[in-house]
PDB file of C-alpha atoms in Angstrom:
ATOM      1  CA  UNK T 286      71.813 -38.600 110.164  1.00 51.00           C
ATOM      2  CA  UNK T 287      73.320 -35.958 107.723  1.00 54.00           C
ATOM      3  CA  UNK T 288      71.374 -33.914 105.906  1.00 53.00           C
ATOM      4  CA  UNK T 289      72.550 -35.637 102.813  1.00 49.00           C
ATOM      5  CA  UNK T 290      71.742 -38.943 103.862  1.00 56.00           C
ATOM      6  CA  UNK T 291      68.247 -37.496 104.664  1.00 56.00           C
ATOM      7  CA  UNK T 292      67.661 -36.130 101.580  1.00 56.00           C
ATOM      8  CA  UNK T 293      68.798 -39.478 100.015  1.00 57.00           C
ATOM      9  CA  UNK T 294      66.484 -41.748 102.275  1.00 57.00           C
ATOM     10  CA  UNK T 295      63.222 -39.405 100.561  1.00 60.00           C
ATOM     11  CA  UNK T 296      64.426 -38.946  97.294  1.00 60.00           C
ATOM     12  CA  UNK T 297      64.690 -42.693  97.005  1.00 55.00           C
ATOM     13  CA  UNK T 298      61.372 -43.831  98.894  1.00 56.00           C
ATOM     14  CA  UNK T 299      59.703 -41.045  96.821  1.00 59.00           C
ATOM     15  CA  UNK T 300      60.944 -41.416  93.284  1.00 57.00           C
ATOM     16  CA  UNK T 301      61.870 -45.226  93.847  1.00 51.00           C
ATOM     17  CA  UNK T 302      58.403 -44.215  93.972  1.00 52.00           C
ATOM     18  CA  UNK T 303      58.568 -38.449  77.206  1.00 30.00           C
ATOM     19  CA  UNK T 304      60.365 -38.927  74.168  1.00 28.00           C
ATOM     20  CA  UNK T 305      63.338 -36.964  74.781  1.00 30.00           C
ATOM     21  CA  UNK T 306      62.382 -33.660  76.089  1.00 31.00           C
ATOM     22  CA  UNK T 307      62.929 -30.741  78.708  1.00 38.00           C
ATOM     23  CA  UNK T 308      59.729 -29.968  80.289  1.00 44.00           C
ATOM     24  CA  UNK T 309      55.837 -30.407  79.698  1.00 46.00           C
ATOM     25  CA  UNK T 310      54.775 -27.740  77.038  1.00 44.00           C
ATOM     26  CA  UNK T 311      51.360 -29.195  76.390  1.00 48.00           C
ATOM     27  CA  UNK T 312      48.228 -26.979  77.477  1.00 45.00           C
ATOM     28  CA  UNK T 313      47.180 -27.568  81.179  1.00 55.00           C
ATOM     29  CA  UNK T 314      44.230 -30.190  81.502  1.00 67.00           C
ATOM     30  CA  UNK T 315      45.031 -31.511  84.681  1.00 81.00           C
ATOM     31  CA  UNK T 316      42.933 -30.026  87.648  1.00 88.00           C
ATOM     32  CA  UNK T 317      44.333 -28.703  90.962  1.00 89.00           C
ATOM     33  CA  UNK T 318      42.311 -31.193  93.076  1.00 90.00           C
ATOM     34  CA  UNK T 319      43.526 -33.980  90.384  1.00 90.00           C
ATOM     35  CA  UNK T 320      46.994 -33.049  91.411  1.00 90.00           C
ATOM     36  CA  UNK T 321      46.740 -33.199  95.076  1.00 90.00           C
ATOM     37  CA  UNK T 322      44.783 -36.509  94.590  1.00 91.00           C
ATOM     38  CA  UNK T 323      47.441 -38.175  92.723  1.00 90.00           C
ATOM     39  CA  UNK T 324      50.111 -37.413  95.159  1.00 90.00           C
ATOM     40  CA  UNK T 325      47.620 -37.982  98.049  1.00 90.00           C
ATOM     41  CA  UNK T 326      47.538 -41.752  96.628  1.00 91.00           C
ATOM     42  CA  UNK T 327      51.277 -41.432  96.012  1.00 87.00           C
ATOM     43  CA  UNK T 328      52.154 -40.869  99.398  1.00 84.00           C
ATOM     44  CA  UNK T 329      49.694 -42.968 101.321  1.00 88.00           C
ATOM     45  CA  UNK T 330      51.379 -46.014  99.075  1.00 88.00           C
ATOM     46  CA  UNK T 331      54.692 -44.918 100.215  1.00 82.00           C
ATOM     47  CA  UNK T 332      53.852 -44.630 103.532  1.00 83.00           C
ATOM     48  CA  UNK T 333      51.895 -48.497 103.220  1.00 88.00           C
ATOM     49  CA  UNK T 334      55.014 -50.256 102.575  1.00 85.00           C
ATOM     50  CA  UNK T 335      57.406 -47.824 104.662  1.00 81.00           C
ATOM     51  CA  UNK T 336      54.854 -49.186 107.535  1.00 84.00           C
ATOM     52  CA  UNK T 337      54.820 -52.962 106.175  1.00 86.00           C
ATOM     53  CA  UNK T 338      57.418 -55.120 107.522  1.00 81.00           C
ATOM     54  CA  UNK T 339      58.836 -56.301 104.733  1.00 84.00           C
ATOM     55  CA  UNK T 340      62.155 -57.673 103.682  1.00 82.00           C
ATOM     56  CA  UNK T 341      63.889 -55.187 101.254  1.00 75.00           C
ATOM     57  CA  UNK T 342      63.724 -57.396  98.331  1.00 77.00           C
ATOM     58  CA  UNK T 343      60.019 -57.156  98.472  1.00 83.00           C
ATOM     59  CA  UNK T 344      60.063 -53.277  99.232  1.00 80.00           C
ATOM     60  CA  UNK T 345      62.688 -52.597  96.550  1.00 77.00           C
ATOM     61  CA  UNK T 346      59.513 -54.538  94.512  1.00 81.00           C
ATOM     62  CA  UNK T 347      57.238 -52.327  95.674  1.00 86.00           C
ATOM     63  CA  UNK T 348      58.608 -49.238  95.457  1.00 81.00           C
ATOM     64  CA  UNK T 349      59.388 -50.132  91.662  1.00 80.00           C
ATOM     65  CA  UNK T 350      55.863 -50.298  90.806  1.00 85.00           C
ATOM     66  CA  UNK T 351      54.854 -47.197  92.905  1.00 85.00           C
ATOM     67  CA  UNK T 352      57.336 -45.510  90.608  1.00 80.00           C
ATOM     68  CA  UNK T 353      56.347 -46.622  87.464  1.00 82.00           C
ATOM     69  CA  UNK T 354      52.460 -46.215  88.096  1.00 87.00           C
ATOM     70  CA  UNK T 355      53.005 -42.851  89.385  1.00 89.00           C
ATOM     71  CA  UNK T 356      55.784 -41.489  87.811  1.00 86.00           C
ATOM     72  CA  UNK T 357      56.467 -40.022  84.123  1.00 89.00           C
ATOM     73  CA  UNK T 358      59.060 -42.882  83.812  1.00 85.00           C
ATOM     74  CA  UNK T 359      60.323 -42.136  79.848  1.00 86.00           C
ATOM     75  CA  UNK T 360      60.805 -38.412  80.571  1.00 90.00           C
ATOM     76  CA  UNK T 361      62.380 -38.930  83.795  1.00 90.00           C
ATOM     77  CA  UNK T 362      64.619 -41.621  81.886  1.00 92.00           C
ATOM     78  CA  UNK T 363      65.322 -39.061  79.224  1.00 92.00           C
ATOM     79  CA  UNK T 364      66.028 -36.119  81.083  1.00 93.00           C
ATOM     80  CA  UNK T 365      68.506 -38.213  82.891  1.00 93.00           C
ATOM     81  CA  UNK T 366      70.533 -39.149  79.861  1.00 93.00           C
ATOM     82  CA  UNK T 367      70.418 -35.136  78.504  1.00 91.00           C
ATOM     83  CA  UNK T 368      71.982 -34.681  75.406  1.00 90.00           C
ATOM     84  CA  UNK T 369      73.386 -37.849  75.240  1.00 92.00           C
ATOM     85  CA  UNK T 370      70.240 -39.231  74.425  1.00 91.00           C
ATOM     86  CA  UNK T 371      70.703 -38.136  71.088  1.00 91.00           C
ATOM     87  CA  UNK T 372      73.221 -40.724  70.632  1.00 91.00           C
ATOM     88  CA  UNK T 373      70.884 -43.740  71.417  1.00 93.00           C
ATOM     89  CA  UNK T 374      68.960 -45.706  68.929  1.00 94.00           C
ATOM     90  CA  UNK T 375      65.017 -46.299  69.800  1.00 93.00           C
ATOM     91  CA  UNK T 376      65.809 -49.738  70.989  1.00 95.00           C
ATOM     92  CA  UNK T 377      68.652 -48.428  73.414  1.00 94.00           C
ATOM     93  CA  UNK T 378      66.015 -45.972  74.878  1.00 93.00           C
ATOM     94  CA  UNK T 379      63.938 -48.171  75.395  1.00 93.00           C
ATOM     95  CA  UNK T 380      65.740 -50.924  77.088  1.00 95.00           C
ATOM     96  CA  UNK T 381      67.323 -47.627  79.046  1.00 95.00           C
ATOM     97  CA  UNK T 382      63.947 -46.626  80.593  1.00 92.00           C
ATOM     98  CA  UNK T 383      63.660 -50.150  81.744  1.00 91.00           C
ATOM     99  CA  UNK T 384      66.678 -50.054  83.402  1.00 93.00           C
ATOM    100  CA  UNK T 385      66.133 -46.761  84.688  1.00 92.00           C
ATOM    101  CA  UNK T 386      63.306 -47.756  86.494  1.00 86.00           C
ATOM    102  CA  UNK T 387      64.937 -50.432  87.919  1.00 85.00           C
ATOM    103  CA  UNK T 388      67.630 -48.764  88.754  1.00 87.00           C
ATOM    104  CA  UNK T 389      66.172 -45.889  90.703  1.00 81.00           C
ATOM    105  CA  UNK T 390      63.711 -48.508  92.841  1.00 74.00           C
ATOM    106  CA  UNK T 391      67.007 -50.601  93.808  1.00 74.00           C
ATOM    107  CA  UNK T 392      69.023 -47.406  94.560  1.00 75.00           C
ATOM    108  CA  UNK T 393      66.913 -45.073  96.514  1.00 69.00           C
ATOM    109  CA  UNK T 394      64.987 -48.428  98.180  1.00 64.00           C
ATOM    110  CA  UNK T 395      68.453 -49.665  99.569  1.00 61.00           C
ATOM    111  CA  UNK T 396      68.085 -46.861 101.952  1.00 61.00           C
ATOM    112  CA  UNK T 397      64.297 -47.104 103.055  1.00 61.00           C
ATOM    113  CA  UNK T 398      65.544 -48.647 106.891  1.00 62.00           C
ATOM    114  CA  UNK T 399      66.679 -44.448 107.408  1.00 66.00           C
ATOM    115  CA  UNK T 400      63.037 -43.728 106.482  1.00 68.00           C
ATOM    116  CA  UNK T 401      61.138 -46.052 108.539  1.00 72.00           C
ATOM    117  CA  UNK T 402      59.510 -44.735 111.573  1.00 77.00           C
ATOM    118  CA  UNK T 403      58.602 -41.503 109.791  1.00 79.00           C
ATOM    119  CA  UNK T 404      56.138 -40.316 107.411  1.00 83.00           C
ATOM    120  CA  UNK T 405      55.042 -38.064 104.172  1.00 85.00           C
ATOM    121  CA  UNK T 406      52.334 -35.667 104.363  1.00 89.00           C
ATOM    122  CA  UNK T 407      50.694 -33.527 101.544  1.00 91.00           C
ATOM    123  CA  UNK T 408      50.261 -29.881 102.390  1.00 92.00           C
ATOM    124  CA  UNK T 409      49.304 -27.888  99.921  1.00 92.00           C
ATOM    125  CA  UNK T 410      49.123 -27.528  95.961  1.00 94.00           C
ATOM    126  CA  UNK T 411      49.714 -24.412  93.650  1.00 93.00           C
ATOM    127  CA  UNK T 412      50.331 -23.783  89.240  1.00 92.00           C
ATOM    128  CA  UNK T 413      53.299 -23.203  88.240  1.00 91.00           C
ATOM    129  CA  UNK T 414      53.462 -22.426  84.198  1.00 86.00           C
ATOM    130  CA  UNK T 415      52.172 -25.553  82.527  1.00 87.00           C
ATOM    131  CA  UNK T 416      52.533 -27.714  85.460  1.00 91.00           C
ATOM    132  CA  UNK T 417      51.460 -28.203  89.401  1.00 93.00           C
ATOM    133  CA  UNK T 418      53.683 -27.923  92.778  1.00 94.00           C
ATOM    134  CA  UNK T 419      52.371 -30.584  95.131  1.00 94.00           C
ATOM    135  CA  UNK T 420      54.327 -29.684  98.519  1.00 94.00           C
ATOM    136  CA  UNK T 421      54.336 -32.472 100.875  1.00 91.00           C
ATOM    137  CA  UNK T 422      56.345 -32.447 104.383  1.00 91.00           C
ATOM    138  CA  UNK T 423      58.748 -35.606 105.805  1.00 86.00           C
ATOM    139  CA  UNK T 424      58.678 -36.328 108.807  1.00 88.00           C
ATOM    140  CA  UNK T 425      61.788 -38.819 109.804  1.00 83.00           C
ATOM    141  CA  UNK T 426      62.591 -40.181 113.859  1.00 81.00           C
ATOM    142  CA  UNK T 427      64.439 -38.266 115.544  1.00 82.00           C
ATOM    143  CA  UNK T 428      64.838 -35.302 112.443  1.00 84.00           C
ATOM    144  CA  UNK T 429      63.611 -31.532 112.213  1.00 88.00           C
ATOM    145  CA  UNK T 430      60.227 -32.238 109.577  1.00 90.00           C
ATOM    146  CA  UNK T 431      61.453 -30.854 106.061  1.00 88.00           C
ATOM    147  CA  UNK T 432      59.985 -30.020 102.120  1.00 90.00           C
ATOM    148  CA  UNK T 433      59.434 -32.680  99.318  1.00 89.00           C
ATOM    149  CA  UNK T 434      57.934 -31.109  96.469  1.00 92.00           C
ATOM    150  CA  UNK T 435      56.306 -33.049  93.437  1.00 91.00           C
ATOM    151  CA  UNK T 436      56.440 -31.779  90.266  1.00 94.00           C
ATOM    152  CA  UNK T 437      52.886 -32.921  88.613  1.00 93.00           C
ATOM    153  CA  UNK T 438      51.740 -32.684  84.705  1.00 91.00           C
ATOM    154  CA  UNK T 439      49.538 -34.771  82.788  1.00 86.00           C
ATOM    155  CA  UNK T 440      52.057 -33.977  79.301  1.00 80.00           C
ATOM    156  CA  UNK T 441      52.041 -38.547  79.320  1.00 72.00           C
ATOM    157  CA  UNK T 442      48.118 -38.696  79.265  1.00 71.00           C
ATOM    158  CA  UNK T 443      47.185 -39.000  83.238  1.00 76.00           C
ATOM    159  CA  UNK T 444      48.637 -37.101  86.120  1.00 85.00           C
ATOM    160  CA  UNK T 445      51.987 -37.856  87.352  1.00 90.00           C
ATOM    161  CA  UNK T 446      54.840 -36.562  88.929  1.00 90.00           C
ATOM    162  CA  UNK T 447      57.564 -36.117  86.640  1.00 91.00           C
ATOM    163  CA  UNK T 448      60.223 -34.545  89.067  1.00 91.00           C
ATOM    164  CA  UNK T 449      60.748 -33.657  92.762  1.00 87.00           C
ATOM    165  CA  UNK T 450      62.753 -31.411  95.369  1.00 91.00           C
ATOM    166  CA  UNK T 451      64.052 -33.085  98.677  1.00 86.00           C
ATOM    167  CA  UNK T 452      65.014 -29.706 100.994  1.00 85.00           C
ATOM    168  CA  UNK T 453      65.838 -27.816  97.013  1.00 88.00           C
ATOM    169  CA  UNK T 454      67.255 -30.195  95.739  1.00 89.00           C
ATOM    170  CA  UNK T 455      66.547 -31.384  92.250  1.00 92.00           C
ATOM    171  CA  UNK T 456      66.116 -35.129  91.768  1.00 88.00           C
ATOM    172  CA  UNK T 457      66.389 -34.963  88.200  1.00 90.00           C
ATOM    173  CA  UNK T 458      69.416 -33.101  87.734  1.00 93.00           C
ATOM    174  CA  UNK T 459      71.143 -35.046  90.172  1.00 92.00           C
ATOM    175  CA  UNK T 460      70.182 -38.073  88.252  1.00 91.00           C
ATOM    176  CA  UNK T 461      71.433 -36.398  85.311  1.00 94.00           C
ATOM    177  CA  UNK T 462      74.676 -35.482  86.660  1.00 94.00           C
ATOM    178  CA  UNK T 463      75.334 -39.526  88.142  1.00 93.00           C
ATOM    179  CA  UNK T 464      74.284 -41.041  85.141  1.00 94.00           C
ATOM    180  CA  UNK T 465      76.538 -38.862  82.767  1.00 94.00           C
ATOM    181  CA  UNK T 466      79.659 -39.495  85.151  1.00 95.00           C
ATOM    182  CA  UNK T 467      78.444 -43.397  84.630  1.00 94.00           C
ATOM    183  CA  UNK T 468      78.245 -43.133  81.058  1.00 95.00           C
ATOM    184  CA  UNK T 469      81.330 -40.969  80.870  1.00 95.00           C
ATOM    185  CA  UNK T 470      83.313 -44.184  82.637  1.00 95.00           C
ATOM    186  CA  UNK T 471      81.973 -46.577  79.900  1.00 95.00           C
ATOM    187  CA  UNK T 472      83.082 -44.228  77.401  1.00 93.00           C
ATOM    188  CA  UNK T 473      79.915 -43.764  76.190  1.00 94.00           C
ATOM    189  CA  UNK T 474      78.861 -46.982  75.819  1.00 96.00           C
ATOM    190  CA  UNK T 475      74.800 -46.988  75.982  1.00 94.00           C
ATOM    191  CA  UNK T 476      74.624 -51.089  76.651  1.00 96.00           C
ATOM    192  CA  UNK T 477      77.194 -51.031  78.853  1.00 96.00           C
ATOM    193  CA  UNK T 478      75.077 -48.590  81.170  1.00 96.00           C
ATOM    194  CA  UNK T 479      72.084 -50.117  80.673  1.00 96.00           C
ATOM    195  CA  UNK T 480      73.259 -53.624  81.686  1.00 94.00           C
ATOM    196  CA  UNK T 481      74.850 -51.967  84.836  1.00 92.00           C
ATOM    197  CA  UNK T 482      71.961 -49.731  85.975  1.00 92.00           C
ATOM    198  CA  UNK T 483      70.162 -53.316  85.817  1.00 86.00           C
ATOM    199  CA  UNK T 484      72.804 -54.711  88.472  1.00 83.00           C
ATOM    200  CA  UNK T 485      73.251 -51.652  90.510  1.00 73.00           C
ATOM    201  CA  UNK T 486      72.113 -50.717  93.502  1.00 59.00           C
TER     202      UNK T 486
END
């Protein structure tokens, strides 16, 4: 397995696991332990259905509503579109996070069989600014162990992880960078994407 593929296989189990902005700016009420908790939770879930059996249709289920109960979905589904966002109305934003979520379940889930066998385990937790670093290590058959880091902040009213590193790199900006090459090929048409990102996979 290439490294790419392996960072693909976690990035999708984990994230397939607000408003429009960059980062969390609100003041820090979420605890340390909170943090670790949350992603404790996270991970154990992942692992559940990694472990389960199931066909992928049911997985790609799954993983869709790990995602969205863990996850910072709008933000995530904002950051992605970038300054294009600006372009939307409210009711294309909205129908876009719904897609997005869908989107990223179906994408990153098509590749679970790469993951199976191994495992996520949380390691540690630290601050960092107005946010918390919950490192985790992956362990995949066969594969050197390697870093997932999730980016935790309660800026959406409860913890949750609203970005994460696979071996450095950045989930969200790589989201960012696919979905404004897919927007750029439907010259900028918003419903276009969003009906696509609903098929895709």
């Amino acid at each position: 397995m290439t490294n790419l593929t392996r960072r693909s296989a976690v990035a999708a189990v984990c994230a397939s696991f607000s408003a429009f902005a960059l980062a969390p700016t609100q003041a820090l009420a979420l605890s340390e332990g909170a943090a670790k908790a949350m992603v404790d939770k996270l991970v154990g879930e992942i692992n559940k259905v990694i472990a389960s059996g199931k066909s992928e249709t049911a997985m790609y289920g799954d993983f869709e509503r790990i995602f969205a109960r863990y996850s910072d979905v709008s933000y995530m589904a904002a950051y992605s579109l970038g300054n294009d966002g600006r372009k939307a109305s409210a009711s294309q934003k909205k129908a876009y996070s719904k897609a997005f979520q869908v989107y990223i379940a179906r994408k990153y889930g098509s590749r679970f069989r790469e993951f199976i066998g191994g495992r996520l385990e949380v390691k540690g937790v630290k601050q960092v600014k107005k946010w918390y670093e919950v490192e985790a290590v992956a362990y995949l058959k066969g594969q050197a162990p390697f870093e997932v880091k999730f980016l935790v902040s309660d800026r959406s009213g409860g913890g949750k992880f609203f970005n994460l590193y696979v071996e450095g790199i950045n989930m969200l900006l790589t989201e960012r960078t696919e979905i404004g090459s897919m927007l750029d090929k439907r010259r900028g048409d918003f419903d276009a994407l969003i009906a696509d990102l609903k098929k895709a996979s």
